[in-house]
Short mmCIF file of C-alpha atoms and ligand atoms in Angstrom, two decimals:
data_model
loop_
_atom_site.label_atom_id
_atom_site.label_comp_id
_atom_site.label_asym_id
_atom_site.label_seq_id
_atom_site.Cartn_x
_atom_site.Cartn_y
_atom_site.Cartn_z
CA MET A 12 -21.02 18.12 5.77
CA THR A 13 -17.38 17.12 6.01
CA HIS A 14 -15.82 16.41 2.65
CA PRO A 15 -14.82 12.75 2.17
CA ALA A 16 -11.21 13.86 1.60
CA GLN A 17 -10.96 15.39 5.09
CA PRO A 18 -8.63 13.13 7.14
CA LYS A 19 -9.47 12.14 10.71
CA ALA A 20 -6.62 14.34 11.92
CA SER A 21 -3.54 16.05 10.52
CA HIS A 22 -0.77 13.73 11.69
CA PHE A 23 -0.25 10.02 12.20
CA ILE A 24 2.09 9.20 15.09
CA ASN A 25 2.67 6.05 17.07
CA GLY A 26 -0.02 4.12 15.22
CA GLU A 27 -2.79 6.68 15.49
CA TYR A 28 -4.16 9.93 14.16
CA VAL A 29 -3.06 12.94 16.19
CA GLU A 30 -4.29 16.52 16.03
CA ASP A 31 -2.91 19.78 17.33
CA THR A 32 -5.00 22.67 16.08
CA ALA A 33 -2.45 25.13 17.42
CA GLY A 34 -0.49 24.48 14.19
CA THR A 35 -0.97 26.78 11.19
CA PRO A 36 -4.01 25.66 9.18
CA ILE A 37 -3.14 24.35 5.71
CA PRO A 38 -6.09 24.37 3.29
CA VAL A 39 -6.30 21.50 0.82
CA ILE A 40 -7.69 22.73 -2.49
CA TYR A 41 -9.11 20.46 -5.19
CA ALA A 42 -7.32 21.68 -8.29
CA ALA A 43 -10.14 20.79 -10.67
CA THR A 44 -12.62 23.16 -9.01
CA GLY A 45 -10.66 25.45 -6.68
CA GLU A 46 -12.87 24.21 -3.83
CA GLN A 47 -11.38 23.69 -0.35
CA ILE A 48 -11.91 20.02 0.45
CA ALA A 49 -9.94 19.61 3.68
CA THR A 50 -7.80 21.36 6.24
CA VAL A 51 -4.79 20.04 8.06
CA HIS A 52 -2.60 21.78 10.62
CA ALA A 53 1.16 22.19 10.39
CA ALA A 54 3.04 20.32 13.08
CA THR A 55 3.81 22.35 16.17
CA PRO A 56 7.18 21.77 17.88
CA ALA A 57 5.32 19.43 20.28
CA ILE A 58 4.08 17.31 17.36
CA VAL A 59 7.54 17.18 15.77
CA GLU A 60 8.96 16.09 19.11
CA GLN A 61 6.28 13.44 19.56
CA ALA A 62 6.93 12.01 16.09
CA LEU A 63 10.71 11.92 16.42
CA SER A 64 10.79 10.45 19.91
CA THR A 65 8.18 7.84 18.98
CA ALA A 66 10.08 6.79 15.84
CA LYS A 67 13.38 6.71 17.71
CA ALA A 68 11.88 4.48 20.39
CA ALA A 69 10.15 2.14 17.92
CA GLN A 70 13.17 1.64 15.65
CA LYS A 71 15.30 -0.63 17.82
CA ALA A 72 12.70 -3.38 18.24
CA TRP A 73 11.76 -3.13 14.55
CA ALA A 74 15.39 -3.63 13.53
CA LYS A 75 15.62 -6.65 15.83
CA MET A 76 12.79 -8.43 14.04
CA SER A 77 13.95 -10.78 11.32
CA GLY A 78 13.92 -9.52 7.75
CA THR A 79 11.34 -12.17 6.94
CA GLU A 80 8.98 -10.77 9.57
CA ARG A 81 9.46 -7.19 8.45
CA GLY A 82 9.07 -8.21 4.82
CA ARG A 83 5.83 -10.07 5.55
CA ILE A 84 4.33 -6.90 7.00
CA LEU A 85 5.39 -4.82 4.01
CA ARG A 86 3.99 -7.39 1.58
CA ARG A 87 0.72 -7.48 3.51
CA ALA A 88 0.61 -3.68 3.26
CA ALA A 89 1.08 -4.01 -0.52
CA ASP A 90 -1.92 -6.34 -0.70
CA ILE A 91 -4.10 -3.99 1.35
CA MET A 92 -3.03 -1.09 -0.81
CA ARG A 93 -4.08 -2.95 -3.95
CA GLU A 94 -7.42 -3.95 -2.38
CA ARG A 95 -8.10 -0.30 -1.56
CA ASN A 96 -6.72 0.98 -4.87
CA HIS A 97 -9.95 2.63 -6.00
CA ASP A 98 -10.49 4.66 -2.82
CA LEU A 99 -6.80 5.56 -2.64
CA SER A 100 -6.88 6.68 -6.27
CA VAL A 101 -9.89 8.90 -5.67
CA LEU A 102 -8.06 10.47 -2.72
CA GLU A 103 -4.92 10.91 -4.82
CA THR A 104 -7.04 12.70 -7.43
CA TYR A 105 -8.49 15.00 -4.76
CA ASP A 106 -5.03 15.64 -3.35
CA THR A 107 -3.29 16.38 -6.67
CA GLY A 108 -5.98 16.95 -9.34
CA LYS A 109 -4.45 14.19 -11.49
CA PRO A 110 -7.07 12.32 -13.51
CA LEU A 111 -8.44 9.08 -12.08
CA GLN A 112 -7.42 7.43 -15.36
CA GLU A 113 -3.83 7.94 -14.18
CA THR A 114 -4.15 7.56 -10.43
CA LEU A 115 -5.87 4.16 -10.78
CA VAL A 116 -2.73 2.75 -12.41
CA ALA A 117 0.21 4.90 -11.28
CA ASP A 118 -0.01 5.83 -7.62
CA ALA A 119 -1.23 3.34 -5.01
CA THR A 120 -0.25 0.63 -7.49
CA SER A 121 3.30 1.99 -7.68
CA GLY A 122 3.34 2.34 -3.88
CA ALA A 123 2.20 -1.27 -3.54
CA ASP A 124 4.95 -2.37 -5.94
CA ALA A 125 7.55 -0.71 -3.69
CA LEU A 126 6.10 -2.32 -0.55
CA GLU A 127 6.04 -5.71 -2.24
CA TYR A 128 9.50 -5.42 -3.78
CA PHE A 129 11.28 -4.22 -0.62
CA GLY A 130 9.19 -6.60 1.48
CA GLY A 131 10.60 -9.37 -0.69
CA LEU A 132 14.17 -8.13 -0.29
CA ALA A 133 14.03 -7.63 3.47
CA ALA A 134 15.01 -11.21 4.32
CA SER A 135 17.97 -11.23 1.96
CA LEU A 136 19.91 -8.31 3.43
CA THR A 137 22.96 -10.24 4.48
CA GLY A 138 26.63 -9.46 4.87
CA GLU A 139 29.81 -11.16 3.71
CA HIS A 140 32.29 -13.55 5.22
CA ILE A 141 35.83 -12.54 4.27
CA PRO A 142 38.45 -15.21 5.07
CA LEU A 143 41.92 -13.97 6.14
CA GLY A 144 43.90 -17.11 6.80
CA GLU A 145 42.91 -18.23 10.30
CA ASP A 146 41.16 -14.96 11.02
CA TRP A 147 38.21 -13.57 9.24
CA VAL A 148 36.04 -10.49 8.80
CA TYR A 149 32.32 -10.61 8.62
CA THR A 150 30.08 -7.76 7.57
CA LYS A 151 26.55 -6.93 8.63
CA ARG A 152 24.13 -4.67 6.81
CA GLU A 153 22.55 -2.57 9.52
CA ALA A 154 19.80 -0.01 9.64
CA LEU A 155 20.75 3.67 9.72
CA GLY A 156 18.24 4.37 12.50
CA LEU A 157 15.78 7.23 12.28
CA CYS A 158 15.06 8.44 8.74
CA VAL A 159 13.18 11.52 7.62
CA GLY A 160 11.31 11.51 4.31
CA ILE A 161 10.19 14.78 2.74
CA GLY A 162 7.90 14.72 -0.28
CA ALA A 163 7.06 16.82 -3.32
CA TRP A 164 3.43 17.34 -4.33
CA ASN A 165 3.16 15.43 -7.57
CA TYR A 166 3.11 11.79 -6.37
CA PRO A 167 2.15 11.85 -2.67
CA THR A 168 1.37 8.13 -2.26
CA GLN A 169 4.23 6.93 -4.42
CA ILE A 170 6.83 9.15 -2.77
CA ALA A 171 5.76 8.04 0.74
CA CYS A 172 6.11 4.39 -0.34
CA TRP A 173 9.30 4.80 -2.37
CA LYS A 174 10.94 6.19 0.77
CA GLY A 175 9.06 4.29 3.47
CA ALA A 176 9.28 0.79 1.98
CA PRO A 177 13.09 0.54 1.63
CA ALA A 178 13.60 2.39 4.91
CA LEU A 179 11.39 -0.04 6.81
CA ALA A 180 12.73 -3.10 4.97
CA CYS A 181 16.20 -2.23 6.28
CA GLY A 182 14.96 -1.86 9.85
CA ASN A 183 14.75 1.92 10.06
CA ALA A 184 11.87 3.99 11.39
CA MET A 185 10.61 6.97 9.42
CA VAL A 186 9.01 10.33 10.02
CA PHE A 187 7.54 11.45 6.70
CA LYS A 188 6.52 15.01 5.90
CA PRO A 189 4.37 15.25 2.79
CA SER A 190 4.28 18.39 0.68
CA GLU A 191 1.97 20.97 2.24
CA THR A 192 0.20 21.09 -1.16
CA THR A 193 -0.81 17.41 -1.11
CA PRO A 194 -0.92 16.33 2.55
CA LEU A 195 -3.65 13.67 2.45
CA CYS A 196 -2.32 10.48 0.83
CA ALA A 197 0.68 9.74 3.07
CA LEU A 198 -1.70 9.46 6.05
CA LYS A 199 -3.35 6.51 4.29
CA VAL A 200 0.03 4.85 3.76
CA ALA A 201 0.66 5.11 7.53
CA GLU A 202 -2.81 3.71 8.26
CA ILE A 203 -2.26 0.76 5.89
CA LEU A 204 1.08 -0.13 7.44
CA ILE A 205 -0.61 -0.35 10.86
CA ASP A 206 -3.44 -2.45 9.37
CA ALA A 207 -0.75 -4.75 7.94
CA GLY A 208 0.76 -5.29 11.38
CA ALA A 209 3.63 -2.78 11.49
CA PRO A 210 4.50 -1.83 15.05
CA ALA A 211 3.22 1.60 16.09
CA GLY A 212 5.80 4.31 15.56
CA VAL A 213 7.86 2.87 12.73
CA PHE A 214 6.17 5.03 10.09
CA ASN A 215 4.82 8.41 11.15
CA VAL A 216 3.44 11.34 9.17
CA VAL A 217 3.61 14.99 10.20
CA GLN A 218 2.33 17.93 8.18
CA GLY A 219 3.88 21.29 7.53
CA MET A 220 5.82 23.58 5.26
CA GLY A 221 9.58 23.96 4.86
CA GLU A 222 9.91 25.06 8.47
CA VAL A 223 8.70 21.70 9.76
CA GLY A 224 10.95 19.95 7.22
CA GLY A 225 13.84 22.04 8.53
CA ALA A 226 13.09 21.08 12.14
CA LEU A 227 13.15 17.40 11.18
CA VAL A 228 16.35 17.64 9.14
CA THR A 229 18.32 19.43 11.86
CA ASP A 230 17.28 17.21 14.76
CA PRO A 231 20.35 15.37 16.08
CA ARG A 232 18.41 12.11 16.48
CA VAL A 233 17.86 11.89 12.72
CA ASP A 234 20.35 9.72 10.81
CA LYS A 235 19.16 10.12 7.23
CA VAL A 236 17.13 12.51 5.11
CA SER A 237 15.51 11.55 1.83
CA LEU A 238 14.04 14.51 -0.04
CA THR A 239 12.02 14.71 -3.22
CA GLY A 240 11.78 18.32 -4.28
CA SER A 241 13.32 21.16 -6.23
CA VAL A 242 17.03 21.87 -6.62
CA PRO A 243 16.96 25.03 -4.42
CA THR A 244 15.28 23.09 -1.58
CA GLY A 245 17.69 20.20 -2.15
CA LYS A 246 20.69 22.49 -1.69
CA LYS A 247 19.31 23.78 1.62
CA VAL A 248 18.38 20.36 2.95
CA TYR A 249 21.67 18.79 1.83
CA ALA A 250 23.62 21.55 3.60
CA ALA A 251 21.58 21.19 6.79
CA ALA A 252 22.04 17.41 6.74
CA ALA A 253 25.79 17.80 6.18
CA GLU A 254 26.00 19.90 9.31
CA GLY A 255 24.88 16.86 11.29
CA MET A 256 26.85 14.40 9.07
CA LYS A 257 23.59 12.69 8.08
CA HIS A 258 23.07 10.39 5.11
CA VAL A 259 21.03 11.89 2.26
CA THR A 260 19.10 10.92 -0.81
CA MET A 261 18.17 13.88 -3.02
CA GLU A 262 15.60 13.37 -5.77
CA LEU A 263 15.46 16.78 -7.39
CA GLY A 264 14.38 18.51 -10.55
CA GLY A 265 15.39 18.17 -14.17
CA LYS A 266 15.31 19.57 -17.69
CA SER A 267 15.88 16.29 -19.41
CA PRO A 268 16.66 15.74 -23.10
CA LEU A 269 14.70 13.42 -25.34
CA ILE A 270 16.59 12.89 -28.61
CA ILE A 271 14.76 11.72 -31.70
CA PHE A 272 16.81 10.66 -34.72
CA ASP A 273 15.60 10.70 -38.33
CA ASP A 274 15.28 6.91 -38.42
CA ALA A 275 12.98 6.69 -35.37
CA ASP A 276 9.49 5.28 -35.60
CA ILE A 277 7.58 8.56 -35.62
CA ASP A 278 4.51 7.39 -33.74
CA ASN A 279 6.56 5.77 -31.00
CA ALA A 280 8.68 8.89 -30.71
CA VAL A 281 5.59 11.08 -30.52
CA GLY A 282 4.17 8.71 -27.87
CA GLY A 283 7.42 8.99 -25.90
CA ALA A 284 7.33 12.79 -26.13
CA ILE A 285 3.69 12.82 -24.95
CA ASN A 286 4.44 10.49 -22.02
CA GLY A 287 7.52 12.55 -21.22
CA ASN A 288 5.73 15.90 -21.19
CA PHE A 289 2.01 15.60 -20.61
CA TYR A 290 1.53 12.78 -18.09
CA SER A 291 0.32 14.28 -14.81
CA SER A 292 -0.07 17.52 -16.79
CA GLY A 293 3.70 17.75 -17.04
CA GLN A 294 4.28 17.74 -13.29
CA VAL A 295 6.91 14.99 -13.39
CA CYS A 296 10.54 15.52 -12.42
CA SER A 297 12.01 13.19 -15.02
CA ASN A 298 10.13 14.71 -17.97
CA GLY A 299 11.95 14.98 -21.29
CA THR A 300 11.05 18.62 -21.78
CA ARG A 301 13.81 19.36 -24.29
CA VAL A 302 12.80 17.30 -27.29
CA PHE A 303 15.63 17.38 -29.82
CA VAL A 304 14.36 16.32 -33.24
CA GLN A 305 16.73 15.68 -36.16
CA LYS A 306 15.94 18.09 -38.98
CA GLY A 307 14.90 15.49 -41.56
CA ILE A 308 11.73 14.50 -39.67
CA LYS A 309 10.99 17.74 -37.87
CA GLU A 310 7.83 18.88 -39.68
CA LYS A 311 6.42 15.35 -39.89
CA PHE A 312 7.06 14.89 -36.17
CA LEU A 313 5.44 18.22 -35.28
CA ALA A 314 2.38 17.53 -37.40
CA ARG A 315 1.79 14.13 -35.81
CA LEU A 316 2.50 15.52 -32.33
CA ALA A 317 -0.01 18.35 -32.78
CA GLU A 318 -2.61 15.90 -34.08
CA ARG A 319 -2.21 13.49 -31.17
CA THR A 320 -1.98 16.25 -28.55
CA GLY A 321 -5.33 17.45 -29.87
CA ASN A 322 -6.80 14.17 -28.61
CA ALA A 323 -6.11 15.01 -24.96
CA ILE A 324 -9.34 15.07 -22.98
CA LEU A 325 -9.38 17.87 -20.42
CA GLY A 326 -12.21 17.66 -17.93
CA ASP A 327 -13.47 16.30 -14.64
CA PRO A 328 -10.54 14.28 -13.28
CA MET A 329 -12.98 11.86 -11.61
CA ASP A 330 -14.35 10.91 -15.05
CA GLU A 331 -12.20 8.03 -16.22
CA ALA A 332 -12.41 9.29 -19.81
CA THR A 333 -10.44 12.41 -18.82
CA SER A 334 -6.79 12.06 -19.80
CA PHE A 335 -5.41 15.45 -18.81
CA GLY A 336 -5.91 17.21 -15.49
CA PRO A 337 -5.24 20.62 -13.98
CA MET A 338 -2.10 22.09 -12.45
CA VAL A 339 -1.85 21.25 -8.76
CA THR A 340 -2.43 24.84 -7.59
CA GLU A 341 -3.38 28.24 -8.93
CA ASN A 342 0.15 29.39 -8.14
CA GLN A 343 1.72 26.58 -10.18
CA MET A 344 -0.68 27.39 -13.04
CA ASN A 345 0.46 31.02 -12.98
CA ILE A 346 4.13 30.01 -12.96
CA VAL A 347 3.58 27.80 -16.00
CA LEU A 348 1.54 30.46 -17.83
CA GLY A 349 4.44 32.86 -17.17
CA TYR A 350 6.84 30.44 -18.89
CA ILE A 351 4.48 30.13 -21.85
CA GLU A 352 4.47 33.93 -22.23
CA LYS A 353 8.30 33.91 -22.03
CA GLY A 354 8.41 31.28 -24.78
CA LYS A 355 6.26 33.47 -27.02
CA GLU A 356 8.25 36.63 -26.22
CA GLU A 357 11.60 34.95 -26.86
CA GLY A 358 10.48 33.84 -30.33
CA ALA A 359 9.55 30.16 -30.01
CA ARG A 360 6.86 29.00 -32.47
CA LEU A 361 3.66 27.89 -30.74
CA ILE A 362 2.43 24.65 -32.30
CA CYS A 363 -0.50 23.95 -30.02
CA GLY A 364 -1.98 24.92 -26.65
CA GLY A 365 -0.45 27.95 -25.01
CA ARG A 366 -3.38 29.08 -22.89
CA ARG A 367 -5.31 28.49 -19.72
CA ALA A 368 -8.22 26.22 -20.66
CA ASP A 369 -11.62 27.84 -20.66
CA MET A 370 -13.06 25.87 -17.74
CA ASP A 371 -13.13 25.76 -13.92
CA GLY A 372 -9.97 24.72 -12.13
CA TYR A 373 -6.32 25.30 -12.91
CA PHE A 374 -6.15 23.73 -16.37
CA ILE A 375 -3.54 24.68 -18.95
CA GLU A 376 -3.75 23.27 -22.47
CA PRO A 377 -0.97 20.87 -23.40
CA THR A 378 1.50 23.18 -25.08
CA VAL A 379 4.17 22.55 -27.71
CA PHE A 380 6.75 25.08 -28.84
CA ALA A 381 8.95 24.46 -31.90
CA ASP A 382 12.06 26.29 -33.11
CA VAL A 383 13.21 26.53 -29.52
CA THR A 384 16.88 27.43 -29.11
CA ASP A 385 19.23 26.42 -26.29
CA ASP A 386 19.38 29.88 -24.76
CA MET A 387 15.62 30.40 -24.40
CA THR A 388 14.25 30.40 -20.85
CA ILE A 389 11.83 27.57 -21.66
CA ALA A 390 14.79 25.41 -22.74
CA ARG A 391 16.86 26.13 -19.64
CA GLU A 392 14.54 26.20 -16.62
CA GLU A 393 12.40 23.46 -15.16
CA ILE A 394 8.78 24.48 -15.83
CA PHE A 395 6.95 21.60 -14.14
CA GLY A 396 3.92 21.94 -16.36
CA PRO A 397 2.65 20.79 -19.77
CA VAL A 398 5.10 22.75 -21.92
CA MET A 399 7.20 20.83 -24.44
CA SER A 400 10.11 22.52 -26.18
CA VAL A 401 11.10 21.07 -29.55
CA LEU A 402 14.63 21.91 -30.68
CA ASP A 403 16.27 20.99 -34.02
CA PHE A 404 19.60 19.27 -34.49
CA ASP A 405 21.81 17.99 -37.31
CA THR A 406 24.41 15.60 -35.91
CA GLU A 407 24.80 13.13 -33.06
CA GLU A 408 27.89 14.84 -31.71
CA GLU A 409 26.16 18.22 -31.67
CA VAL A 410 23.01 16.96 -29.96
CA VAL A 411 24.89 15.12 -27.22
CA ALA A 412 26.89 18.26 -26.37
CA ARG A 413 23.74 20.40 -26.30
CA ALA A 414 21.78 17.83 -24.31
CA ASN A 415 24.49 17.81 -21.64
CA ASP A 416 24.73 21.60 -21.50
CA THR A 417 22.58 21.96 -18.36
CA GLU A 418 23.08 21.92 -14.60
CA PHE A 419 20.52 19.09 -14.38
CA GLY A 420 21.02 15.38 -15.05
CA LEU A 421 17.96 13.44 -14.01
CA SER A 422 16.81 11.60 -17.15
CA ALA A 423 17.47 11.25 -20.87
CA GLY A 424 15.94 9.36 -23.74
CA VAL A 425 16.77 8.44 -27.30
CA PHE A 426 14.58 7.20 -30.13
CA THR A 427 16.36 5.52 -33.04
CA LYS A 428 16.27 2.18 -34.87
CA ASP A 429 20.09 2.10 -34.83
CA PHE A 430 20.87 0.24 -31.61
CA THR A 431 24.60 0.88 -31.74
CA ARG A 432 23.91 4.57 -31.85
CA ALA A 433 21.25 4.30 -29.13
CA HIS A 434 23.69 2.78 -26.63
CA ARG A 435 26.52 5.10 -27.66
CA VAL A 436 24.36 8.19 -27.21
CA ILE A 437 22.98 7.04 -23.84
CA GLY A 438 26.55 6.26 -22.78
CA ASN A 439 27.53 9.86 -23.51
CA LEU A 440 24.58 11.55 -21.82
CA GLU A 441 24.97 12.89 -18.29
CA ALA A 442 21.81 11.51 -16.69
CA GLY A 443 20.85 8.96 -14.07
CA SER A 444 17.64 7.41 -15.45
CA CYS A 445 17.69 6.75 -19.19
CA PHE A 446 15.41 5.31 -21.84
CA ILE A 447 15.89 3.79 -25.29
CA ASN A 448 12.81 3.91 -27.53
CA SER A 449 10.67 4.67 -24.48
CA TYR A 450 10.22 7.40 -21.91
CA ASN A 451 9.35 7.76 -18.21
CA ASP A 452 8.94 4.12 -17.25
CA ALA A 453 9.67 3.82 -13.52
CA PRO A 454 9.46 0.19 -12.43
CA VAL A 455 10.48 -0.43 -8.82
CA GLU A 456 13.11 -2.91 -10.02
CA ALA A 457 15.11 -0.15 -11.76
CA PRO A 458 17.28 2.41 -9.96
CA PHE A 459 15.85 5.92 -10.15
CA GLY A 460 17.69 9.18 -9.57
CA GLY A 461 19.83 11.88 -11.06
CA VAL A 462 23.36 13.15 -11.50
CA LYS A 463 24.72 16.73 -11.34
CA ALA A 464 22.23 19.11 -9.68
CA SER A 465 19.39 16.60 -10.07
CA GLY A 466 20.39 14.62 -7.05
CA VAL A 467 22.37 12.26 -4.94
CA GLY A 468 21.62 8.59 -4.33
CA ARG A 469 19.05 6.33 -5.94
CA GLU A 470 15.54 5.25 -5.11
CA ASN A 471 14.01 1.87 -5.95
CA SER A 472 15.84 -1.35 -6.87
CA LYS A 473 18.60 -2.90 -4.79
CA GLU A 474 20.40 0.45 -4.95
CA ALA A 475 17.89 1.94 -2.50
CA ILE A 476 18.93 -0.64 0.09
CA LYS A 477 22.44 0.82 0.05
CA HIS A 478 21.01 4.23 0.80
CA PHE A 479 18.94 3.08 3.78
CA SER A 480 21.54 0.86 5.43
CA GLN A 481 25.20 0.81 6.35
CA VAL A 482 27.81 -1.88 6.59
CA LYS A 483 29.46 -2.89 9.85
CA SER A 484 32.65 -4.88 9.46
CA VAL A 485 33.90 -7.12 12.25
CA TYR A 486 37.45 -8.46 12.41
CA VAL A 487 37.66 -11.78 14.27
CA ARG A 488 41.09 -12.91 15.51
CA MET A 489 41.57 -16.57 16.29
CA GLY A 490 45.13 -16.39 17.68
CA ASP A 491 47.06 -14.20 20.07
CA VAL A 492 47.32 -10.46 19.73
CA GLU A 493 50.77 -9.17 18.74
CA ALA A 494 51.60 -5.74 20.11
CA ALA A 495 54.69 -3.49 19.95
CA PHE A 496 54.99 -3.36 23.72
P1 NAD B 523 9.82 21.94 -3.13
O1 NAD B 523 11.28 21.87 -3.23
O2 NAD B 523 9.17 23.26 -3.09
O3 NAD B 523 9.32 21.17 -1.82
C1 NAD B 523 9.65 19.83 -1.59
C2 NAD B 523 9.43 19.51 -0.12
O4 NAD B 523 10.45 20.12 0.65
C3 NAD B 523 8.11 19.99 0.45
O5 NAD B 523 7.59 19.00 1.32
C4 NAD B 523 8.52 21.22 1.24
O6 NAD B 523 7.66 21.52 2.32
C5 NAD B 523 9.88 20.82 1.74
N1 NAD B 523 10.78 21.91 2.09
C6 NAD B 523 10.85 23.15 1.55
N2 NAD B 523 11.84 23.85 2.13
C7 NAD B 523 12.43 23.05 3.04
C8 NAD B 523 13.50 23.21 3.96
N3 NAD B 523 14.19 24.34 4.04
N4 NAD B 523 13.84 22.16 4.75
C9 NAD B 523 13.16 21.00 4.67
N5 NAD B 523 12.13 20.80 3.83
C10 NAD B 523 11.76 21.81 3.02
O7 NAD B 523 9.29 21.05 -4.33
P2 NAD B 523 7.79 20.89 -4.87
O8 NAD B 523 7.40 22.18 -5.48
O9 NAD B 523 6.93 20.28 -3.84
O10 NAD B 523 7.99 19.80 -6.00
C11 NAD B 523 8.42 20.10 -7.27
C12 NAD B 523 9.89 19.84 -7.42
O11 NAD B 523 10.19 18.50 -7.01
C13 NAD B 523 10.35 19.92 -8.86
O12 NAD B 523 11.59 20.56 -8.94
C14 NAD B 523 10.49 18.47 -9.27
O13 NAD B 523 11.36 18.25 -10.33
C15 NAD B 523 10.94 17.84 -8.01
N6 NAD B 523 10.63 16.41 -8.01
C16 NAD B 523 11.65 15.50 -8.10
C17 NAD B 523 11.38 14.16 -8.15
C18 NAD B 523 12.48 13.14 -8.25
O14 NAD B 523 12.25 12.00 -7.89
N7 NAD B 523 13.65 13.48 -8.72
C19 NAD B 523 10.05 13.71 -8.10
C20 NAD B 523 9.03 14.65 -7.99
C21 NAD B 523 9.34 16.00 -7.95
#
């Protein structure tokens, strides 16, 4: 019997499911069991062509609709997404392995928030009137045209919506390529937009690996590329987009610092460190994986952290009691286990976890290393798994310098009761998305994105509008034209 996760077809183009079995088969594996639950096919050149030409054709009429009309469709899509939250969450769990306890509250719900928020903004995207004596200039905020979205595997519904909702609100059309690891959820986003009344062709989904992504990015009809992925992929995609002078948004990786001062509330700080390292089994780009703890509270912090980490419930992700799921793939599990071995070899002190869990699926125990130093591999490279590095520090000045000593700059957090210090430290940290006495909150109202190698541009909030639109300025002369001859 066909597994319930198997989609009707691999791609969604021009308002309907489309299949082309000539494309390379991509197995979809349920990370909690290792079982193959679905197969999709990578887009052939014919499918890529169909998606791009459809989106290009649909965009003009979509941009001509009023913002109110476009916004109404997006807000209707948000409502449908919330109504179907349970089914979408189950699918998200099949796609990623993340526990239902998380997917019920963090995926389709976050996608719906983006659809609702940008749906609400769509009607207010106006320009300016700039008086110049008798003459004047007016500006118009216009769509970019055809946008390509490329997703990472950790938040397939959310990423499709975080890119699709602002793109569509501004009057663009989108071709979205999910990660080949989690190809299922974006198809549902496309289906919901059609059910909400979006014109066929304004949001399309094609499957495939980097090669398909590359074909989309280099197509001359494409005006903008928004990628969520790793820094190495980001560099390639940014370069390819630059070749065609395309707009980009790059949401890339991180190795973010979370700084905990002696005066912090220990339980809140431990909670922040848990949220910033073990949510989605650590497969979150903004994670605060370098936890700098001031020496005075180090052992107390570690003891409480180990105790609370021991409460993680590993198990069947479909059981709502489970609070910690598997790695997305066997390969990712092996990469993370390799980093854990490196941590041990390089002399970090293992506080808890450190092994593959003794159960089916690709589970790794939530792992904490203490006595980590800045030069250790686990403190320098993005692991993208449940491995927290705890580093000691003495002074504010020292910790800020060490926190900034990385090519990345996605997020940063600080826990302290001294608010002057909190703002000063955040002001000195090189990061795009920051937290004071909290970690990893990502409301749609707040800009999200990184500095340095972690990215370019911002998602969410009004900032995202700037990255999916451009300004036309129009000079209007009321009198005669003066000319030199
Ligand atoms: P990845 O870089 O391997 O792949 C990302 C996407 O890019 C995939 O869809 C892939 O098929 C595509 N791709 C690969 N090569 C390409 C090419 N040459 N041209 C066009 N597309 C190409 O990343 P991943 O392993 O799926 O995800 C993990 C990474 O994503 C981590 O580094 C993580 O930090 C990052 N991430 C960032 C954010 C953020 O918002 N900043 C969010 C989630 C994940």
